[in-house]
CSV table of C-alpha atoms (C1' of nucleotides) in Angstrom, one decimal:
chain,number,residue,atom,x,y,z
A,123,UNK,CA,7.1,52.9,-7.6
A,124,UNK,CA,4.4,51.5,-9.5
A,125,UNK,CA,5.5,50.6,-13.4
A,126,UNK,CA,9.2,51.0,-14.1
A,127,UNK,CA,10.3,52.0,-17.4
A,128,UNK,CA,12.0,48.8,-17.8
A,129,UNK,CA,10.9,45.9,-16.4
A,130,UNK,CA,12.5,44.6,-13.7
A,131,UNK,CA,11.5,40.2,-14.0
A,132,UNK,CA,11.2,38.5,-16.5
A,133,UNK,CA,10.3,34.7,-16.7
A,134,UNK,CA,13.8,33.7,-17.2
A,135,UNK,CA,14.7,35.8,-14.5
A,136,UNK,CA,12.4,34.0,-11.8
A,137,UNK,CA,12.7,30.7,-13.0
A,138,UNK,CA,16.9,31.2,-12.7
A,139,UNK,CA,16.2,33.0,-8.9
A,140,UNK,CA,13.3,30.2,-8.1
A,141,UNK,CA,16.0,27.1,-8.8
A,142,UNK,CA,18.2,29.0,-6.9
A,143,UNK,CA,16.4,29.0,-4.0
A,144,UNK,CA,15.2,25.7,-4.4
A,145,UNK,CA,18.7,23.9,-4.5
A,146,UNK,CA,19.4,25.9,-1.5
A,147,UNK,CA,16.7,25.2,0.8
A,148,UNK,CA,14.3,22.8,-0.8
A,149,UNK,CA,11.0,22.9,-2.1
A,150,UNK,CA,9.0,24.0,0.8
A,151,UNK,CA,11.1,27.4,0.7
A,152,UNK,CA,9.7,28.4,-2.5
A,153,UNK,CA,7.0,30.8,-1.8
A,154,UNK,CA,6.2,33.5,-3.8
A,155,UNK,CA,6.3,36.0,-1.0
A,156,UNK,CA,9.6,34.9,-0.3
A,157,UNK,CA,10.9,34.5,-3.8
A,158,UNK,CA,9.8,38.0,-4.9
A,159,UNK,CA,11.8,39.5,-2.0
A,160,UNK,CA,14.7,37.3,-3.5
A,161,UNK,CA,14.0,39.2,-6.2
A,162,UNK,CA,13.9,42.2,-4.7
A,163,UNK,CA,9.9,43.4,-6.2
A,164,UNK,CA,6.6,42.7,-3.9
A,165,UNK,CA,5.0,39.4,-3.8
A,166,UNK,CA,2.0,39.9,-6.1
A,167,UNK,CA,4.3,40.9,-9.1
A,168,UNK,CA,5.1,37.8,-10.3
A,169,UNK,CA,1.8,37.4,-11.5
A,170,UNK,CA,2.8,39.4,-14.1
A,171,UNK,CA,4.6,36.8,-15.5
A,172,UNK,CA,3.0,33.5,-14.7
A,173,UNK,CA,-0.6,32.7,-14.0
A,174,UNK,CA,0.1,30.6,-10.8
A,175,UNK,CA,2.7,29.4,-8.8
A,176,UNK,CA,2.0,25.8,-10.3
A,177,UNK,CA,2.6,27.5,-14.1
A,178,UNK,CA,5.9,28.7,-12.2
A,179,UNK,CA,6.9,25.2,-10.9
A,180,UNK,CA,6.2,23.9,-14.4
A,181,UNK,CA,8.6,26.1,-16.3
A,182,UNK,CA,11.3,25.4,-13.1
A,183,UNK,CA,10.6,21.9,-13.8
A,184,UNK,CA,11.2,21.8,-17.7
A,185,UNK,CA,14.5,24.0,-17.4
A,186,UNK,CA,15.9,20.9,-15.6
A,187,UNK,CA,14.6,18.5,-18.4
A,188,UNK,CA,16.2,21.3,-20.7
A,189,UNK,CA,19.9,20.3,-19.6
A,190,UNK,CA,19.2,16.8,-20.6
A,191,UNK,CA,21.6,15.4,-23.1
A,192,UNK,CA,19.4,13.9,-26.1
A,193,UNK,CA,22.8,13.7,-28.4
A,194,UNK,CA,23.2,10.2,-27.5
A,195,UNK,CA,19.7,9.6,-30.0
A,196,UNK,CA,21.3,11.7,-33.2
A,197,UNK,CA,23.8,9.0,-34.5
A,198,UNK,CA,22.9,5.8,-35.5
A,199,UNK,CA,23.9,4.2,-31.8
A,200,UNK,CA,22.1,0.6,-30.5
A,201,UNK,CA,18.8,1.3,-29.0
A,202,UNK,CA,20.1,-0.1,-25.9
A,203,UNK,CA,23.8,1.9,-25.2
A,204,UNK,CA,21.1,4.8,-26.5
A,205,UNK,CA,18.9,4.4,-24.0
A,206,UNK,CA,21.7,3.5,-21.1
A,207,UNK,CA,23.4,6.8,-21.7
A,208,UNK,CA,20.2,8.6,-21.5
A,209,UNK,CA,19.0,6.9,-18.5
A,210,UNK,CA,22.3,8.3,-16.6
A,211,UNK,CA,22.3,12.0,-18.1
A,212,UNK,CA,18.5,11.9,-17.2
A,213,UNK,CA,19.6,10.8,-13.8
A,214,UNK,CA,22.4,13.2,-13.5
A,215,UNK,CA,20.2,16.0,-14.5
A,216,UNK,CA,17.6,15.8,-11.5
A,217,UNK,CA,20.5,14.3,-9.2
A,218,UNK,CA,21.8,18.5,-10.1
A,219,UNK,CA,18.5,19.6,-8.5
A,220,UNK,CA,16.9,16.6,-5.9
A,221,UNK,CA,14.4,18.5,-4.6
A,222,UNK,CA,12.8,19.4,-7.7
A,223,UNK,CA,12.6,15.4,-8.5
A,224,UNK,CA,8.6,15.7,-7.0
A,225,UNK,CA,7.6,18.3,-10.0
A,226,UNK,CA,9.4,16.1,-12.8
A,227,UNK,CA,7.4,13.0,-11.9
A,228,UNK,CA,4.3,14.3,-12.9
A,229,UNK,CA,4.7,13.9,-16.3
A,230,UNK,CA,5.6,15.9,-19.7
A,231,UNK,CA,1.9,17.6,-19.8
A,232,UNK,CA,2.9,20.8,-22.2
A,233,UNK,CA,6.5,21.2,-21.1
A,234,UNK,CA,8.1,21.6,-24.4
A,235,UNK,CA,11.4,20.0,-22.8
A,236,UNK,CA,9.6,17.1,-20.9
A,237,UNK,CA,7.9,16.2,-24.7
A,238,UNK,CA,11.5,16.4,-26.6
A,239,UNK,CA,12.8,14.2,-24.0
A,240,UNK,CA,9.9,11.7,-24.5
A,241,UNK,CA,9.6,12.2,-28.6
A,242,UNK,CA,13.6,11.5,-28.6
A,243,UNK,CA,13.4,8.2,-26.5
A,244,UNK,CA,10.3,7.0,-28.6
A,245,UNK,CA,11.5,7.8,-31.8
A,246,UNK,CA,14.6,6.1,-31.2
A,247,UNK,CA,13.0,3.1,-29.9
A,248,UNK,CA,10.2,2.6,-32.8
A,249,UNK,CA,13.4,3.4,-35.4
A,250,UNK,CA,14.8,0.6,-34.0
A,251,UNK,CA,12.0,-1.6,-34.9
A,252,UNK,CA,10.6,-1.8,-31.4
A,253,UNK,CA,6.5,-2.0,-31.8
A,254,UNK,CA,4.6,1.4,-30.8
A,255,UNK,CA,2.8,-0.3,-27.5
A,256,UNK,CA,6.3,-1.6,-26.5
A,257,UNK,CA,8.3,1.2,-27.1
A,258,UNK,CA,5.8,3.0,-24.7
A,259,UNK,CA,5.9,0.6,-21.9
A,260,UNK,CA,10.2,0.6,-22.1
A,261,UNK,CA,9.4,4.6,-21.8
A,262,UNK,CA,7.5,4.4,-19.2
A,263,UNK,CA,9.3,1.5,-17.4
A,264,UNK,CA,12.4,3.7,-17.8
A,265,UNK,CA,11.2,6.9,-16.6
A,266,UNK,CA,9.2,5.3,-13.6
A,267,UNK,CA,13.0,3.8,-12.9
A,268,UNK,CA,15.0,7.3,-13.2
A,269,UNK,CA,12.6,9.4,-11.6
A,270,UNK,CA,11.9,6.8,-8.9
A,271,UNK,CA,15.7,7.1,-8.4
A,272,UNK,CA,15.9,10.6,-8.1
A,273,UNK,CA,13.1,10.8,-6.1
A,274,UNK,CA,14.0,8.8,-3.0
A,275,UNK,CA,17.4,7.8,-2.3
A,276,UNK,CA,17.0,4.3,-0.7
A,277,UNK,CA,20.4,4.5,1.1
A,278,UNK,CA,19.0,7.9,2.7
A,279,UNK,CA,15.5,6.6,3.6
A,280,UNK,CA,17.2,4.5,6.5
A,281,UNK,CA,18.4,6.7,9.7
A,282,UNK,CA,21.7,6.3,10.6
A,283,UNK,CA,21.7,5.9,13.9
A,284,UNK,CA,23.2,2.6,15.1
A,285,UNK,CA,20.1,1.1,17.3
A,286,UNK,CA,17.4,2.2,15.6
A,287,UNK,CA,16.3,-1.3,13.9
A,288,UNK,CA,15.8,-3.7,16.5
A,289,UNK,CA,17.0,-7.1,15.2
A,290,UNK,CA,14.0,-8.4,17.2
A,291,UNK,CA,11.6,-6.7,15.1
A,292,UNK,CA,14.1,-6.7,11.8
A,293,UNK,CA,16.7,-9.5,11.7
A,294,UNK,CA,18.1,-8.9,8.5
A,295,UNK,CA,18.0,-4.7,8.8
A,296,UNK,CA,21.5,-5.4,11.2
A,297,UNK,CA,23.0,-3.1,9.1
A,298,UNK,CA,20.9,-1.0,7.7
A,299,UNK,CA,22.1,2.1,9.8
A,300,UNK,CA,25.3,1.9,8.0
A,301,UNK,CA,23.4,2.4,4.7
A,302,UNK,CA,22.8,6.1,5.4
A,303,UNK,CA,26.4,6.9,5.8
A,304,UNK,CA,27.2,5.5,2.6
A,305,UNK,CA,24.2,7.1,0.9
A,306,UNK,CA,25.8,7.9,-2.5
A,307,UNK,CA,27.8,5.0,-3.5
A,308,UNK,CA,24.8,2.5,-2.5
A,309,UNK,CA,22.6,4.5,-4.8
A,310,UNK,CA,25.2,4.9,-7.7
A,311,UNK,CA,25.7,1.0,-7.6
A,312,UNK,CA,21.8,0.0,-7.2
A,313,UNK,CA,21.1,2.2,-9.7
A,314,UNK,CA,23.7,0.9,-12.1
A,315,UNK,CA,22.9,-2.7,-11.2
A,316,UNK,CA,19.0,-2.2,-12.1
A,317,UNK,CA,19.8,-0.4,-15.0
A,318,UNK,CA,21.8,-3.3,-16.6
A,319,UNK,CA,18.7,-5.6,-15.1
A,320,UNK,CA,16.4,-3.4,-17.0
A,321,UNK,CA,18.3,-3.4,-20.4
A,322,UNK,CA,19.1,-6.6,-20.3
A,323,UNK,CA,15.6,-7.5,-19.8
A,324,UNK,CA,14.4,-5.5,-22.6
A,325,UNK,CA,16.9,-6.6,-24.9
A,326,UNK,CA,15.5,-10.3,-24.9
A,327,UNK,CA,11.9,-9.2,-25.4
A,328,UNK,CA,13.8,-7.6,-28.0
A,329,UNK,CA,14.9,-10.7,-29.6
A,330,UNK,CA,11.7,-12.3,-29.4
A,331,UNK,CA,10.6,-10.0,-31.4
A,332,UNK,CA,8.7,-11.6,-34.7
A,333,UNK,CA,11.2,-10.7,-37.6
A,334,UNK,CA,10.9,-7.2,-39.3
A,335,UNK,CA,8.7,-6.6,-42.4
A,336,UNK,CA,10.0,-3.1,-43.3
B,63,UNK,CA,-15.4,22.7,26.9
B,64,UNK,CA,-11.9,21.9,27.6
B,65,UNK,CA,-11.0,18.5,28.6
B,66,UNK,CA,-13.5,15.4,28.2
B,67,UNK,CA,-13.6,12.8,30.4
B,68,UNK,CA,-13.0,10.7,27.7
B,69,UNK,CA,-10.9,11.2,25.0
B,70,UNK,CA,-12.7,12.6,21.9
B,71,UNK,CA,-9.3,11.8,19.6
B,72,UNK,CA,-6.8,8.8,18.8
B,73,UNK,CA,-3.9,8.2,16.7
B,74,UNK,CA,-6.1,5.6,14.9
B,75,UNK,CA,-8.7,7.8,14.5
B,76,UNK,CA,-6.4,10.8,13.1
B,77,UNK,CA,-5.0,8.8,10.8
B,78,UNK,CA,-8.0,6.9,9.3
B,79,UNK,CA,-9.4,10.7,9.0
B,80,UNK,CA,-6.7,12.2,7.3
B,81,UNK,CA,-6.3,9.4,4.7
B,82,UNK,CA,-10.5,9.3,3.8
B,83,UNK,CA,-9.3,13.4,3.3
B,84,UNK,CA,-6.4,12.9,1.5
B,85,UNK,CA,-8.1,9.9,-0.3
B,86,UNK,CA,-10.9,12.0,-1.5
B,87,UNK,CA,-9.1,15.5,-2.2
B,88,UNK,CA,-5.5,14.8,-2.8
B,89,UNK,CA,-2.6,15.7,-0.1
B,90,UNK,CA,-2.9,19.3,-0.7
B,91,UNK,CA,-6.5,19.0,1.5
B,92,UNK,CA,-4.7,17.9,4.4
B,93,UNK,CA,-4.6,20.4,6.2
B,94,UNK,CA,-4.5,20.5,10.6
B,95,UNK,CA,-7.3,22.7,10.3
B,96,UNK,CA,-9.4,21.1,8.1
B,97,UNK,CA,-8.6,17.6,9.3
B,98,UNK,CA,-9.6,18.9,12.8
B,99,UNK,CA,-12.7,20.1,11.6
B,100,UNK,CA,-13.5,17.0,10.1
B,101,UNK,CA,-12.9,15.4,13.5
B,102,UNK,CA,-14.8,17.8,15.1
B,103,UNK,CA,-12.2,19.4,17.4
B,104,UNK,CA,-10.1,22.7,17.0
B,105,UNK,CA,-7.1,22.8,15.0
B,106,UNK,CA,-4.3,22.4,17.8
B,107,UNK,CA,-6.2,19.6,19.5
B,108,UNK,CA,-4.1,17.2,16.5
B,109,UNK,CA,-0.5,18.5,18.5
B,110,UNK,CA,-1.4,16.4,22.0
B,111,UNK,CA,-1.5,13.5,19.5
B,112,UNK,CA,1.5,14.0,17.0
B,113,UNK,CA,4.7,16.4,17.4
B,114,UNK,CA,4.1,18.0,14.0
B,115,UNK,CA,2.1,17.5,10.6
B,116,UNK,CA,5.4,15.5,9.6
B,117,UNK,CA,4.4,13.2,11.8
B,118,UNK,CA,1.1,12.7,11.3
B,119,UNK,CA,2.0,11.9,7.4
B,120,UNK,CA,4.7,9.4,8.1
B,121,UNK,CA,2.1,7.3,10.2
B,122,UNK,CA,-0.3,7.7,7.7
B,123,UNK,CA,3.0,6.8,4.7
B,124,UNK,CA,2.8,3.6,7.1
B,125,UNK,CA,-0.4,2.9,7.4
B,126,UNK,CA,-0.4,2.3,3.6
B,127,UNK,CA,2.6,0.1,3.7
B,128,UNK,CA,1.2,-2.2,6.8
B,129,UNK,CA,-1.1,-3.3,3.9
B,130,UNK,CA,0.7,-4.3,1.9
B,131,UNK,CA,1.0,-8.3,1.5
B,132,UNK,CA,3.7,-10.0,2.3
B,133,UNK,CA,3.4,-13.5,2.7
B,134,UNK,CA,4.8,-14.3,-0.8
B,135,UNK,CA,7.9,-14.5,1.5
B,136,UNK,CA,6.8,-17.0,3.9
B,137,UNK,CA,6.9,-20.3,2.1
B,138,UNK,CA,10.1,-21.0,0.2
B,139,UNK,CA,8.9,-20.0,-2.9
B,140,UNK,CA,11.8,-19.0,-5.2
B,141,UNK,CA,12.9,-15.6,-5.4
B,142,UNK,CA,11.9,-14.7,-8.3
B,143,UNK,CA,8.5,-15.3,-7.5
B,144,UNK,CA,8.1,-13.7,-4.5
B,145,UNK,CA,10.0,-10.6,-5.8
B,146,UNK,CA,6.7,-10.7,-8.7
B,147,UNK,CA,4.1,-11.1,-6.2
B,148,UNK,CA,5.7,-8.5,-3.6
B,149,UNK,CA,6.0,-5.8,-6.8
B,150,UNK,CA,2.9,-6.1,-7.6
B,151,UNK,CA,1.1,-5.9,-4.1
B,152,UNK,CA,2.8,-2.8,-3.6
B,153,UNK,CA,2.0,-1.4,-6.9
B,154,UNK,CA,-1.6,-2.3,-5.5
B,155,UNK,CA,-1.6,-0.5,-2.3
B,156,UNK,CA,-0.3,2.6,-3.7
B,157,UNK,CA,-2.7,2.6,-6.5
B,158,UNK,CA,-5.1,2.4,-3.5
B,159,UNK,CA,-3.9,5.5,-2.3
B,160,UNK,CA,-2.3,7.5,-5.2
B,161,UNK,CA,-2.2,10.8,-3.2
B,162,UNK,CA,0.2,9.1,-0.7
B,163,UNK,CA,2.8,8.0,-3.3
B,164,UNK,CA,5.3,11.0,-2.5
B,165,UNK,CA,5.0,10.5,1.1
B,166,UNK,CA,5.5,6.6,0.0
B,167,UNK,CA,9.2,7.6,-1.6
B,168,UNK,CA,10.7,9.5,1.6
B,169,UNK,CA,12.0,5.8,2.4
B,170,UNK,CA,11.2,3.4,5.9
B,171,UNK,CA,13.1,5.9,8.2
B,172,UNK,CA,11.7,4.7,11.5
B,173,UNK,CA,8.2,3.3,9.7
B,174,UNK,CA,7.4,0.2,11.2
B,175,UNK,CA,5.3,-1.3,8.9
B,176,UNK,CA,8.0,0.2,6.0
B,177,UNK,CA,11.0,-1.4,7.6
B,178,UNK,CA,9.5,-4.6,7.3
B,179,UNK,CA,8.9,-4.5,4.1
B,180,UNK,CA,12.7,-3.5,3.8
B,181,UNK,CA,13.3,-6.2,5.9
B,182,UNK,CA,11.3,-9.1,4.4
B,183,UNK,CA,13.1,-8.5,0.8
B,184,UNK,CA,16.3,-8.1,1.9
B,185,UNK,CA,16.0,-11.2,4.3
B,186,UNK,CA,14.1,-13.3,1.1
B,187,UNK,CA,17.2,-12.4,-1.4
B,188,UNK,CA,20.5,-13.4,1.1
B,189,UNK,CA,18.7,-16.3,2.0
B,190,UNK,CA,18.2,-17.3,-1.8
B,191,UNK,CA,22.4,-16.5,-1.9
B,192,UNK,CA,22.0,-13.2,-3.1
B,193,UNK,CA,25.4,-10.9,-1.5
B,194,UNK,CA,24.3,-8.5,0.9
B,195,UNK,CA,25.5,-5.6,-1.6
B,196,UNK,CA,23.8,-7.3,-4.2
B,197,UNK,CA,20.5,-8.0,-2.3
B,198,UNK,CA,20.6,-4.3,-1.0
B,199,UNK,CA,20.8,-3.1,-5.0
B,200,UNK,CA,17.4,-5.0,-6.1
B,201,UNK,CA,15.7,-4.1,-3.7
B,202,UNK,CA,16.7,-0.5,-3.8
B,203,UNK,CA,15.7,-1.2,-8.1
B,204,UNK,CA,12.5,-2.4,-7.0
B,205,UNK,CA,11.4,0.2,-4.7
B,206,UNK,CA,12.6,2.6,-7.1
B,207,UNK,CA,10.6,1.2,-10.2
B,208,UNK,CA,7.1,0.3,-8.1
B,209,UNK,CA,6.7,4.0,-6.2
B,210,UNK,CA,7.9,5.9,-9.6
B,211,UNK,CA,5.2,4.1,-11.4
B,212,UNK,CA,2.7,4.8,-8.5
B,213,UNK,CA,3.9,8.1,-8.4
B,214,UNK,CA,3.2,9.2,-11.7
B,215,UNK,CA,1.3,7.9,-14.2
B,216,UNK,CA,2.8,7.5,-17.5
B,217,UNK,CA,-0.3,7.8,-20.0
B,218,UNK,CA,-1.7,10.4,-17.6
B,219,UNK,CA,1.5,12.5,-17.7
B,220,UNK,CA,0.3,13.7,-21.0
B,221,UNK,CA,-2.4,15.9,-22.3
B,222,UNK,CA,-5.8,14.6,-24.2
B,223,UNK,CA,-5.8,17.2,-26.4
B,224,UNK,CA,-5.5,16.3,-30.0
B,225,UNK,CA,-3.4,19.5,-30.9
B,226,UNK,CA,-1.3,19.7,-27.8
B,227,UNK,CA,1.3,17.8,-29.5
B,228,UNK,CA,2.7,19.8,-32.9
B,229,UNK,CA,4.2,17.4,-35.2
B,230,UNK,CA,6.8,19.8,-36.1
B,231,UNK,CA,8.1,19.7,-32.7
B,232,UNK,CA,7.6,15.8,-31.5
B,233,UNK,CA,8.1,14.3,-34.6
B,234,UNK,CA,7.1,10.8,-32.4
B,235,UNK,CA,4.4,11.8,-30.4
B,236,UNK,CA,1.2,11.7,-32.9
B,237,UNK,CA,-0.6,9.7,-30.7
B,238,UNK,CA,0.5,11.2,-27.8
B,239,UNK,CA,-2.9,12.7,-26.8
B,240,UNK,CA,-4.8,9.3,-26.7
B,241,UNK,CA,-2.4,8.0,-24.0
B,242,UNK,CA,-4.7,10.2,-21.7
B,243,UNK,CA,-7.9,8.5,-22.4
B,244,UNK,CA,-6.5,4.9,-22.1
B,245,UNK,CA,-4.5,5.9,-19.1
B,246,UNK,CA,-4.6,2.9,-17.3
B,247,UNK,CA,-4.3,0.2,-19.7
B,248,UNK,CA,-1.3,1.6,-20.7
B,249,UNK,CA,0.2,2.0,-17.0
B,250,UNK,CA,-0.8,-1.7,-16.2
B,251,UNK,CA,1.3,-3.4,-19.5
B,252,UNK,CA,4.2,-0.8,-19.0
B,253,UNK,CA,4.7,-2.0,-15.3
B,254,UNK,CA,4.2,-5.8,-16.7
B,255,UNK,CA,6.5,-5.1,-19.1
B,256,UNK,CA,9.1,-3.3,-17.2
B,257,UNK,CA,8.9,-5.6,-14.4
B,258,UNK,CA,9.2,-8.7,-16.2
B,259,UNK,CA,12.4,-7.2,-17.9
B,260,UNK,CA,13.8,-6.3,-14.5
B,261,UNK,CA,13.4,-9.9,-13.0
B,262,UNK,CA,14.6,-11.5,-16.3
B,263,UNK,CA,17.6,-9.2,-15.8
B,264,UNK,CA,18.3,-10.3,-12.1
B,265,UNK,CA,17.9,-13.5,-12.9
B,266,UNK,CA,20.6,-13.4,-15.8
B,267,UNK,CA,22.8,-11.7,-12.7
B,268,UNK,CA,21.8,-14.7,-10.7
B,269,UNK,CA,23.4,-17.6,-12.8
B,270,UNK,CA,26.6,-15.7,-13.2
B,271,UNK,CA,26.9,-15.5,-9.2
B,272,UNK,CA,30.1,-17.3,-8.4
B,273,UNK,CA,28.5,-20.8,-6.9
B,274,UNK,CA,27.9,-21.3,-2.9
B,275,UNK,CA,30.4,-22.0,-0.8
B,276,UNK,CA,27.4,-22.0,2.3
C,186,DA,C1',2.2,46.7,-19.5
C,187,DC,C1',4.1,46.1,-15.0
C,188,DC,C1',4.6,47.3,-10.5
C,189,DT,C1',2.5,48.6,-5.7
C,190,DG,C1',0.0,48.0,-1.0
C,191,DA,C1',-4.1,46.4,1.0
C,192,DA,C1',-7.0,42.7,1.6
C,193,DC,C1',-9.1,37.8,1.7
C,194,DA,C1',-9.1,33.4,3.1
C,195,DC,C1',-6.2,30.4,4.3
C,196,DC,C1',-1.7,27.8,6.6
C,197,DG,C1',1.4,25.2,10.9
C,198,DT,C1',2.4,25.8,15.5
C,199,DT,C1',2.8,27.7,20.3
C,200,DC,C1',0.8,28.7,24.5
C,201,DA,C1',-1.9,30.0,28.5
C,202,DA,C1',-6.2,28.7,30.3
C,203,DG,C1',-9.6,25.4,31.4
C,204,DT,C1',-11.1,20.7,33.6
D,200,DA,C1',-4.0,14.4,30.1
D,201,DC,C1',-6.5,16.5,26.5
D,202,DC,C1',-9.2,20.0,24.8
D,203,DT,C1',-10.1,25.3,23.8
D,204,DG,C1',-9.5,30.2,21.8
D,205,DA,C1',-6.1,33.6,20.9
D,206,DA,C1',-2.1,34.7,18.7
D,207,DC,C1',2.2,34.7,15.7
D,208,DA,C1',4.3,34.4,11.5
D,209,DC,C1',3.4,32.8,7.5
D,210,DC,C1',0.8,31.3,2.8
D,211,DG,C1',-1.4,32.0,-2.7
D,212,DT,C1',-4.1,35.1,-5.0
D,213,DT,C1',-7.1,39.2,-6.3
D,214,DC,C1',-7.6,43.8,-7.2
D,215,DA,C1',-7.8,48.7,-7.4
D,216,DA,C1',-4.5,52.2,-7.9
D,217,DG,C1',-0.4,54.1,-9.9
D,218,DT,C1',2.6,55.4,-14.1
DNA sequence: ACCTGAACACCGTTCAAGT
DNA sequence: ACCTGAACACCGTTCAAGT
């Protein structure tokens, strides 16, 4: 066939057909043999379009961060129901696509979505009078917590199976082989519940703040 | 050569390999091959001594978390404490072993040495009065907040490169690129921070926990 | 510029064969 | 029981060749 007169992928086209096949069958499915034939072109093609697969996962990875609601930072709302409401969208955002939780964690780099994400939360918290060095570590702290979230359910790190924590070995794990049935309410309400922890935390460091000289 | 008359591998021995390879070159080095080569045996010689690769990274996840200290929980030191103390160990051994992190976040499953880490929280909170539900919520928090900070690096996620970070597009992030160089400063006062918030929060949640009736 | 098939240097895993 | 080499079905990536 060789060059067609119109292309046949573009990078929005891969990216949309890689995400695809990611939510179906996780990471590990995502080879670029297997997502060109997805895509219905021979494997090397895609190197048309992006330099490596890791470029690929990138752009995958900051089209998630894309669907990120930042509106919560435009009006003048409280740093802290600012930064609650963002905590959950970010949450609800890579809850949409679990298995691509790995790729967000490693950090903005030059994802242009990944850096509007992090230039919105820091803006908002230095315009609320929070201290540059703070207002990092309550970005980080917040983004180690989300990501952390999304990255390994704790009600779905146990195994459900009814005798597989000795109480010899684990006396207080009696029921932790109920946790996994209930995965997604346990993880809803720990996650709320260190969320408040979190804010609540932040908010009196935030009152101990020395008193504003702008 | 076949069969020596005395076993040339362990599990012990497989392990400690595969975490001075993963130590040294990141996870993506751990290969059977190459691990076997380092052992000096042939690549299938790993499968009379774990069922799959999978295997072979959960005992080495554990091997990790079995280092972790945890006798912040043996004297009755308030919970508080102890919670402090047990963060910050575990934020040690991972920063031992940074590679491992992901494999860290698939949860105890049937990890020995992970379960009783599980098991020693969960055990320190209800006996401090903490609800079950509650208890299981912290320490879900914690978990979640000390592998996503192992897991990625905040200062690290972004770029030292003075002009990476436009002005025009990040309004906020003008000092973005020296995060880089002081990576680990940075990493060390966000998880202070964030950790101290997250106690201070728990503990608020504490005193409004209707009073013992044990 | 954008696609192809062939090729290189890898993977994880199975299995019959050896002792 | 524990190791071997051969084999299967995969990988990511490069590259010359086609239009």
């Amino acid at each position: 066939m060789a060059r067609p007169r119109k292309p046949l992928l573009s990078t929005g086209r891969i990216v949309e057909a890689a995400r695809a096949l990611v939510d179906a069958e996780g990471l590990a499915a995502l080879s670029t043999r297997r997502l060109a034939a997805e895509l219905g072109v021979s494997g090397p093609s895609l190197y048309n379009h992006f330099g490596t697969k890791d470029e690929l996962l990138d752009a995958l990875a900051d089209s998630v961060s894309a669907r990120v609601d930042l509106s919560m930072f435009e009006d003048g709302r409280p740093w802290r129901t600012a930064l609650d409401d963002w905590a959950r969208s970010y949450r609800a955002a890579l809850a949409r696509h679990p298995h691509l939780a790995p790729v967000l964690a490693r950090g903005p780099g030059r994802r242009p979505a990944a850096l509007r994400l992090a230039d919105a939360v820091f803006g908002a918290l230095t315009e609320a009078g929070w201290p540059p060095a703070q207002a990092t570590s309550i970005g980080a702290a917040l983004r180690w917590y989300v990501v952390g979230s999304a990255l390994g359910s704790f009600a779905g790190g146990f195994v459900p199976d009814e005798n597989a924590y000795d109480p010899a070995d684990y006396p207080h794990l009696g029921q932790a082989h109920l946790l996994a049935e209930r995965g997604g309410t346990v993880d809803e309400r720990a996650f709320t519940t260190g969320l408040r922890a979190l804010l609540d935390g932040f908010e009196r460091q935030y009152a101990e703040l020395p008193p504003r000289t702008a």
